[in-house]
mmCIF file of C-alpha atoms in Angstrom:
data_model
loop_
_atom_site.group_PDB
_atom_site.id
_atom_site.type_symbol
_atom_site.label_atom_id
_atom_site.label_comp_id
_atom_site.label_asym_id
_atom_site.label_seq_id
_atom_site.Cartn_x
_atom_site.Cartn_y
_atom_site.Cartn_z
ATOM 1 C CA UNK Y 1 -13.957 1.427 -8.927
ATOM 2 C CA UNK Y 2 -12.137 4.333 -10.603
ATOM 3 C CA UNK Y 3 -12.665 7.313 -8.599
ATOM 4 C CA UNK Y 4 -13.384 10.540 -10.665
ATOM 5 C CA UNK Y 5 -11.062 13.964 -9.476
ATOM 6 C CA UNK Y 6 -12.413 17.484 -10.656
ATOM 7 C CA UNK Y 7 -8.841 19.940 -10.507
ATOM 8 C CA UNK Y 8 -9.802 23.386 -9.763
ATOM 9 C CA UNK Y 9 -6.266 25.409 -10.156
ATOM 10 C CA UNK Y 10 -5.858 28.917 -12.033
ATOM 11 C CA UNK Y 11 -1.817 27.853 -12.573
ATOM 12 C CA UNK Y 12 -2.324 25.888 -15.641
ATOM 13 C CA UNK Y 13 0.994 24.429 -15.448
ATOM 14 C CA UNK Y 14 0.682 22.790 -12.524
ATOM 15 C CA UNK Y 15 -3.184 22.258 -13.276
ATOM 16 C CA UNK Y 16 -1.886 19.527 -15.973
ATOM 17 C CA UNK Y 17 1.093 18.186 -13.601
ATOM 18 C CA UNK Y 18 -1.434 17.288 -11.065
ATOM 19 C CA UNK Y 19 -3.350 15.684 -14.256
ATOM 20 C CA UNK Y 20 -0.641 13.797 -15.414
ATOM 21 C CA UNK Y 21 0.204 12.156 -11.727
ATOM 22 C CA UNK Y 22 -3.816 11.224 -11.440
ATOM 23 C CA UNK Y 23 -4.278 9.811 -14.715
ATOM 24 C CA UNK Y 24 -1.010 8.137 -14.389
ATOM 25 C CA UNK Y 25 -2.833 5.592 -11.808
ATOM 26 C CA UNK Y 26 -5.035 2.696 -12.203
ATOM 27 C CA UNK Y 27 -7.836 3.883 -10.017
ATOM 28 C CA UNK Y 28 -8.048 7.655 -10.381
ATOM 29 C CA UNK Y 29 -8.914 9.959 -13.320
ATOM 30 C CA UNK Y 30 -8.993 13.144 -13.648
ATOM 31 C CA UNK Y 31 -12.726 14.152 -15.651
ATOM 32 C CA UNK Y 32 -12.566 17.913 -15.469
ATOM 33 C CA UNK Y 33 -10.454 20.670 -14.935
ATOM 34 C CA UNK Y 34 -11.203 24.633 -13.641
ATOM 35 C CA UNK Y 35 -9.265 27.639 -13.821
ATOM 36 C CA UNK Y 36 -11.436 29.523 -11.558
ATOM 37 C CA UNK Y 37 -14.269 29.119 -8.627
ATOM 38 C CA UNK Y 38 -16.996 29.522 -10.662
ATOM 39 C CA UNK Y 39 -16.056 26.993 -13.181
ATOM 40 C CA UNK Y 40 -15.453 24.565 -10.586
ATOM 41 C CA UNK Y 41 -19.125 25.187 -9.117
ATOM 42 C CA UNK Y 42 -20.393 24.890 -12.929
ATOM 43 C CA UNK Y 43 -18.277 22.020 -13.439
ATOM 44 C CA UNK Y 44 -18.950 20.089 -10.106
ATOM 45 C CA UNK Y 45 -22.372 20.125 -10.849
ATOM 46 C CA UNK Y 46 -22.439 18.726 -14.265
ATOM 47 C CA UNK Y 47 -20.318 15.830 -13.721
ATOM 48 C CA UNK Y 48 -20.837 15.505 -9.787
ATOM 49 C CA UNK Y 49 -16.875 14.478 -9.675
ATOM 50 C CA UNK Y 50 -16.012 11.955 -6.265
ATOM 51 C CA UNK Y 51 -13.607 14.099 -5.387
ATOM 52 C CA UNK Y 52 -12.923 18.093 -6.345
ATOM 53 C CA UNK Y 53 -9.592 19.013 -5.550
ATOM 54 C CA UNK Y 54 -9.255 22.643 -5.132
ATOM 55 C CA UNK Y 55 -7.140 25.611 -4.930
ATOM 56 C CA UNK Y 56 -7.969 29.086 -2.693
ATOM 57 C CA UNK Y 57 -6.659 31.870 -4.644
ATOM 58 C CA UNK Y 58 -8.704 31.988 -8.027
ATOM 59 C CA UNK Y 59 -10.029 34.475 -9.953
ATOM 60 C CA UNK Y 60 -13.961 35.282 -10.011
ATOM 61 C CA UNK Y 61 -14.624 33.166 -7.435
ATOM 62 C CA UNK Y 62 -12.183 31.718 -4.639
ATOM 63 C CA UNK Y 63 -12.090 28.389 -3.643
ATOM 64 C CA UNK Y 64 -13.469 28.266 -0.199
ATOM 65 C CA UNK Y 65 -16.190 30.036 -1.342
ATOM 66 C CA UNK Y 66 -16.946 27.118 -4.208
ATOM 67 C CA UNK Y 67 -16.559 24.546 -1.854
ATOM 68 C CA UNK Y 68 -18.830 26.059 0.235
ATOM 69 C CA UNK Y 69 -21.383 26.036 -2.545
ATOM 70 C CA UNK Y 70 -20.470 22.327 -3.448
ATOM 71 C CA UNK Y 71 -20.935 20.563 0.138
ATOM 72 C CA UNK Y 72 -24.310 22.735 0.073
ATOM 73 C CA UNK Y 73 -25.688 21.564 -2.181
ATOM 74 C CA UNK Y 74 -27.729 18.243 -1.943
ATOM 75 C CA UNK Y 75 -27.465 17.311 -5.242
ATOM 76 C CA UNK Y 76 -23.412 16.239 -4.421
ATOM 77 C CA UNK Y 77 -23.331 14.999 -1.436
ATOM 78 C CA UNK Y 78 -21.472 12.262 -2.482
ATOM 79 C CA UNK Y 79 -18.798 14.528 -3.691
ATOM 80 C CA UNK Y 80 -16.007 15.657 -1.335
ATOM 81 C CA UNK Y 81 -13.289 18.623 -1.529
ATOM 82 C CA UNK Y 82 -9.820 18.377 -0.451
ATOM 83 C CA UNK Y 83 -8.526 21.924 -0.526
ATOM 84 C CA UNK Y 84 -4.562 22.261 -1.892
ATOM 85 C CA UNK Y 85 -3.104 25.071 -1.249
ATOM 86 C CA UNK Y 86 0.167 27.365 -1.153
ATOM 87 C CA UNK Y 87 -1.436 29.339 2.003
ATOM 88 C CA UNK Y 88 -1.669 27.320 5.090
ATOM 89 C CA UNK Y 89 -3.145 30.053 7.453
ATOM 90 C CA UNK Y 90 -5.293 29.635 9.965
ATOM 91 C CA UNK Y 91 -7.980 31.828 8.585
ATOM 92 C CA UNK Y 92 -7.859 29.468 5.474
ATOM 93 C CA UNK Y 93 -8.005 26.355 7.139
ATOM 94 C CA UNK Y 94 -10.437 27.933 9.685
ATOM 95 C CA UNK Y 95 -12.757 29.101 6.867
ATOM 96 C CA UNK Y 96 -12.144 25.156 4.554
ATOM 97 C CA UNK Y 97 -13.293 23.520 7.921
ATOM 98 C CA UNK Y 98 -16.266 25.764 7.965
ATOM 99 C CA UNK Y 99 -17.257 25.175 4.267
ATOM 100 C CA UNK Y 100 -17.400 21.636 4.982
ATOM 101 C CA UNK Y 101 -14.587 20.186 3.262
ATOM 102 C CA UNK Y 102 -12.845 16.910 3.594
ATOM 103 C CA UNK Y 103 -9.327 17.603 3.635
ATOM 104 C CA UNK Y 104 -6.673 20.710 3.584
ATOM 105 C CA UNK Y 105 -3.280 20.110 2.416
ATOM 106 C CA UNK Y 106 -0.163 22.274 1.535
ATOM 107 C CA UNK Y 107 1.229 22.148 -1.841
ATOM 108 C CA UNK Y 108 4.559 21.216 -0.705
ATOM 109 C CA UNK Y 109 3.322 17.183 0.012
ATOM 110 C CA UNK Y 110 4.475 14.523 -2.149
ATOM 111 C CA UNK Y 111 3.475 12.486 -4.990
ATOM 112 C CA UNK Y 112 2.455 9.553 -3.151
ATOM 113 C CA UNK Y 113 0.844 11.991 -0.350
ATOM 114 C CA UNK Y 114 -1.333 13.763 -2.353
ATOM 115 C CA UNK Y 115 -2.955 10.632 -4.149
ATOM 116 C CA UNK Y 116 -3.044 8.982 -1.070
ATOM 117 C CA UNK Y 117 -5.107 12.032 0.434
ATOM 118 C CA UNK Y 118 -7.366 11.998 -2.554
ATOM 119 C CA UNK Y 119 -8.248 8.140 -2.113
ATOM 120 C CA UNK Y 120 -8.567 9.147 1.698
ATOM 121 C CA UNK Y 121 -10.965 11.808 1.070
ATOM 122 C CA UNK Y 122 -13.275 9.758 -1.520
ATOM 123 C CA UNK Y 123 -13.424 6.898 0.733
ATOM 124 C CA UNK Y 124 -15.655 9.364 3.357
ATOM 125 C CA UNK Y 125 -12.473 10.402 5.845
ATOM 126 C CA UNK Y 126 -10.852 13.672 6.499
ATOM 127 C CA UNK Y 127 -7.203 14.393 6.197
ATOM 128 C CA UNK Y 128 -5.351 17.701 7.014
ATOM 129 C CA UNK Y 129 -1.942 18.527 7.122
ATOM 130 C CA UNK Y 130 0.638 19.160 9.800
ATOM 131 C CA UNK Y 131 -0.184 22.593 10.414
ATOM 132 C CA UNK Y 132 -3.972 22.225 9.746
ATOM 133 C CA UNK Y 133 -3.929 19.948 12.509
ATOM 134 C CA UNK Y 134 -2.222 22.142 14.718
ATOM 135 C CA UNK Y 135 -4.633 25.124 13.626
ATOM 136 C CA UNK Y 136 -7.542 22.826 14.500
ATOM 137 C CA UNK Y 137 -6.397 21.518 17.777
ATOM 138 C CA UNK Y 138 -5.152 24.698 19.306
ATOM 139 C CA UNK Y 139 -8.929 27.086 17.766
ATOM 140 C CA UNK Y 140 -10.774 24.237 19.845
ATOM 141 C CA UNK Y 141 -9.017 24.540 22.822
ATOM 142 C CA UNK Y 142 -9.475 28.383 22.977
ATOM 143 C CA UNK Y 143 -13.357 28.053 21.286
ATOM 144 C CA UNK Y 144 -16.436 28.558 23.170
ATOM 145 C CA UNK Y 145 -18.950 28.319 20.652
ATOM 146 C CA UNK Y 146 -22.335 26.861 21.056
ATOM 147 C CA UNK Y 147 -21.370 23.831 19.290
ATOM 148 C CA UNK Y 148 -18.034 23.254 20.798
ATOM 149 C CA UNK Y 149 -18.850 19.295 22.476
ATOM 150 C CA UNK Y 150 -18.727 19.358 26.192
ATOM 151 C CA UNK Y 151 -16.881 15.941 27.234
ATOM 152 C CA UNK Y 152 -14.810 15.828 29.957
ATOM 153 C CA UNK Y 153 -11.362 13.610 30.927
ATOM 154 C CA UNK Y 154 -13.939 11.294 33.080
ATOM 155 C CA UNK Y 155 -16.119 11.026 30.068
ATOM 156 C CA UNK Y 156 -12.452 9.481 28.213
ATOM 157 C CA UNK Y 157 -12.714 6.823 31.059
ATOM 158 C CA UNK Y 158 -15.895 5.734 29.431
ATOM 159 C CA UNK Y 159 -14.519 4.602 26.362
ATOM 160 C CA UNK Y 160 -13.525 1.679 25.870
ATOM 161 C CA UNK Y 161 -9.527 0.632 25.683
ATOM 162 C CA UNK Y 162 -9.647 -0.477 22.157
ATOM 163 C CA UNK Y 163 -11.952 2.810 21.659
ATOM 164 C CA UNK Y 164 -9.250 4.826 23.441
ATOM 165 C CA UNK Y 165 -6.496 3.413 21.336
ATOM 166 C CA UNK Y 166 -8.584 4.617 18.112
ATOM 167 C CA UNK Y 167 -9.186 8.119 19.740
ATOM 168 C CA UNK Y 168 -5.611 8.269 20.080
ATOM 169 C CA UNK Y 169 -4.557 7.311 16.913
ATOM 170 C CA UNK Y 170 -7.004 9.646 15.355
ATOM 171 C CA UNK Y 171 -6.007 12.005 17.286
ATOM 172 C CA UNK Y 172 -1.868 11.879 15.750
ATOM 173 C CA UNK Y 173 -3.676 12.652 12.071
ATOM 174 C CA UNK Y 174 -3.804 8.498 11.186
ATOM 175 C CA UNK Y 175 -6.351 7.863 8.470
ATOM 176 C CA UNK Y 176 -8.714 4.824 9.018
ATOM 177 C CA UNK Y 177 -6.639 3.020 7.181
ATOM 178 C CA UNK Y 178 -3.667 4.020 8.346
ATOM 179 C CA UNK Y 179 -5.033 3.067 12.051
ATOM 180 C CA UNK Y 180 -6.320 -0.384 10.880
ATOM 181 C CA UNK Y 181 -2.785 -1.016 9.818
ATOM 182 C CA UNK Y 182 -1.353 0.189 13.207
ATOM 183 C CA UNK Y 183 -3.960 -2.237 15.294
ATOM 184 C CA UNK Y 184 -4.594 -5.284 13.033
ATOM 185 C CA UNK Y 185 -7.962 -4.547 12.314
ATOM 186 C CA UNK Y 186 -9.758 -3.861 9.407
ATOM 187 C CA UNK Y 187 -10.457 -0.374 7.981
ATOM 188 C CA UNK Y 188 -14.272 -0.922 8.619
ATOM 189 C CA UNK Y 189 -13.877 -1.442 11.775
ATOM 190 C CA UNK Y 190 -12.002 1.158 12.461
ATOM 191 C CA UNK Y 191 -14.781 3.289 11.075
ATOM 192 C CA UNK Y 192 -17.172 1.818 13.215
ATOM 193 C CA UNK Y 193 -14.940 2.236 16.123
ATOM 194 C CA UNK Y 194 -14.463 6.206 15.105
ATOM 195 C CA UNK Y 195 -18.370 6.685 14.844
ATOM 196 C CA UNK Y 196 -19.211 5.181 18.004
ATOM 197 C CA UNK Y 197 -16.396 7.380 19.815
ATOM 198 C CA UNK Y 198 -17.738 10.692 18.257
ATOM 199 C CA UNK Y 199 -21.754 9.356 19.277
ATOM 200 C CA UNK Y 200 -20.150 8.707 23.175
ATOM 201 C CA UNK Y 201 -18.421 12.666 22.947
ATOM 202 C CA UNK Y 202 -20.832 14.325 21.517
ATOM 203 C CA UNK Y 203 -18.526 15.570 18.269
ATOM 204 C CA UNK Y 204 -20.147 16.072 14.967
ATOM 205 C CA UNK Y 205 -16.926 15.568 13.117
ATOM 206 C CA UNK Y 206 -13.808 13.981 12.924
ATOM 207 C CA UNK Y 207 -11.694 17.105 13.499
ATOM 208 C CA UNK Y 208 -13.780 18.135 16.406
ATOM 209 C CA UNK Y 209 -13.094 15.042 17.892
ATOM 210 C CA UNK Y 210 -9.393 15.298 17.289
ATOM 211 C CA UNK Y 211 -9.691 18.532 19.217
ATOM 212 C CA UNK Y 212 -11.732 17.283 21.590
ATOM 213 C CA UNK Y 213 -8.908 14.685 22.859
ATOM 214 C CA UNK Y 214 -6.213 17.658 23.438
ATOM 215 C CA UNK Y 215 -8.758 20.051 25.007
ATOM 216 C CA UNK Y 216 -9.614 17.223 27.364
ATOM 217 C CA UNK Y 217 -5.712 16.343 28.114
ATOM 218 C CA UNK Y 218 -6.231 12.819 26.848
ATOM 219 C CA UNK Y 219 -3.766 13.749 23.844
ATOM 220 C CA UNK Y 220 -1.085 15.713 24.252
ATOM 221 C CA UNK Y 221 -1.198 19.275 21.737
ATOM 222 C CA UNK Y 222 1.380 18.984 19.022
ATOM 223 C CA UNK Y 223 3.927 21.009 18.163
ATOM 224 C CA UNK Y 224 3.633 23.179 14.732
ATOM 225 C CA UNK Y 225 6.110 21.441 12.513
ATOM 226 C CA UNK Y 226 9.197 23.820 11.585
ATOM 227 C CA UNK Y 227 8.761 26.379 8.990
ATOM 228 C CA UNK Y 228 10.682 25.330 6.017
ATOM 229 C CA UNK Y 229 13.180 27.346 4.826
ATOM 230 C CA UNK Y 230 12.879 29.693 1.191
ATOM 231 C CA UNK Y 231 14.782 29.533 -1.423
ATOM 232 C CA UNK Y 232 16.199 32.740 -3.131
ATOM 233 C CA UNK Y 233 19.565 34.614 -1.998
ATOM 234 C CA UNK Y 234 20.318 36.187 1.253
ATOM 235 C CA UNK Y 235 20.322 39.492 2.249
#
């Protein structure tokens, strides 16, 4: 099956590069393009895309906002939103998490990243970035909110070993299949495996159970990855 990618961007240039890299594969196609939130929102809803890929800074309407709109509403739910952006702050990805999206991803990722991420986010799993994942893990840890899961390190004990081997895996940013490849299972299974951790700890999604396995010392917390450096002249 062919799966259909809305691009929300304002920076038409880059707009049509991403276009040209989708369309350029047998099972992707790009079926819309926006230039701003609201036409993403309009545009979402009229062709209910598998996948909207979207940008944060646009005019009229920005993109968490729109996504925010689009995993609302119950007419797409089988649409997902992987948010590509310039701005990897922890507001943003704080804020994308919140708005329900599927993935967040920085615009510096390559060609065979991002249409891997888009395949990963239309197949029902969530992938975020480097520093996403770091933002995640470490606004857990210091969280206290009402819905913040309460499992403990004995509660680890009760999974499992192949269960703990998925948890950890999961918890180093491996898609499902990404995982399956690691343990010579299938990607299925490893889905199955995933769900049944999250029902044991009490975590309503897969980044909350990510953070759930550092907060509970079962996974060590990761290191941001090293700014990279900007171009441009010296001072």
């Amino acid at each position: 099956m062919t799966i259909r990618v809305l691009l929300a961007d304002d920076q038409a240039l880059l707009a049509a590069t991403f276009q040209v890299l989708i369309d350029a594969t047998d099972d992707l196609e790009v079926i819309a393009t926006a230039a701003d939130g609201d036409q993403a929102v309009q545009l979402t809803r009229s062709t209910a895309p598998d996948v909207v890929v979207m940008d944060i800074r646009m005019p009229n309407q920005d993109g968490l906002s729109a996504a925010a709109q689009i995993t609302a509403d119950s007419q797409l739910h089988g649409t997902r939103v992987l948010i590509l952006t310039t701005f990897e702050t922890d507001d943003y990805i704080t804020r994308a998490l919140r708005a329900g999206v599927s993935g967040f991803l920085g615009k510096g990722i390559g060609p065979a990243e991002f249409l891997a991420a888009i395949r990963t986010v239309a197949a029902g799993d969530m992938v975020l970035s480097p520093l996403a994942t770091h933002a995640v893990v470490t606004r857990y840890l210091a969280a206290s909110s009402p819905d913040r899961p309460h499992a403990t390190p004995r509660e680890m004990d009760n999974l499992t070993p192949r269960e703990q081997e998925v948890l950890l895996c999961a918890a180093e940013g491996l898609t499902n299949d990404e995982i399956a490849e690691r343990l010579y299972v299938s990607p299925l299974t490893v889905r199955t495996f995933v769900q049944r951790i999250m029902h044991k700890l009490g975590a309503h999604h897969r980044a909350q159970l990510v953070a759930l396995a550092y907060r509970t010392g079962f996974a060590r917390v990761p290191q941001p990855p090293p700014a990279r450096p900007r171009g441009g002249r010296g001072p």
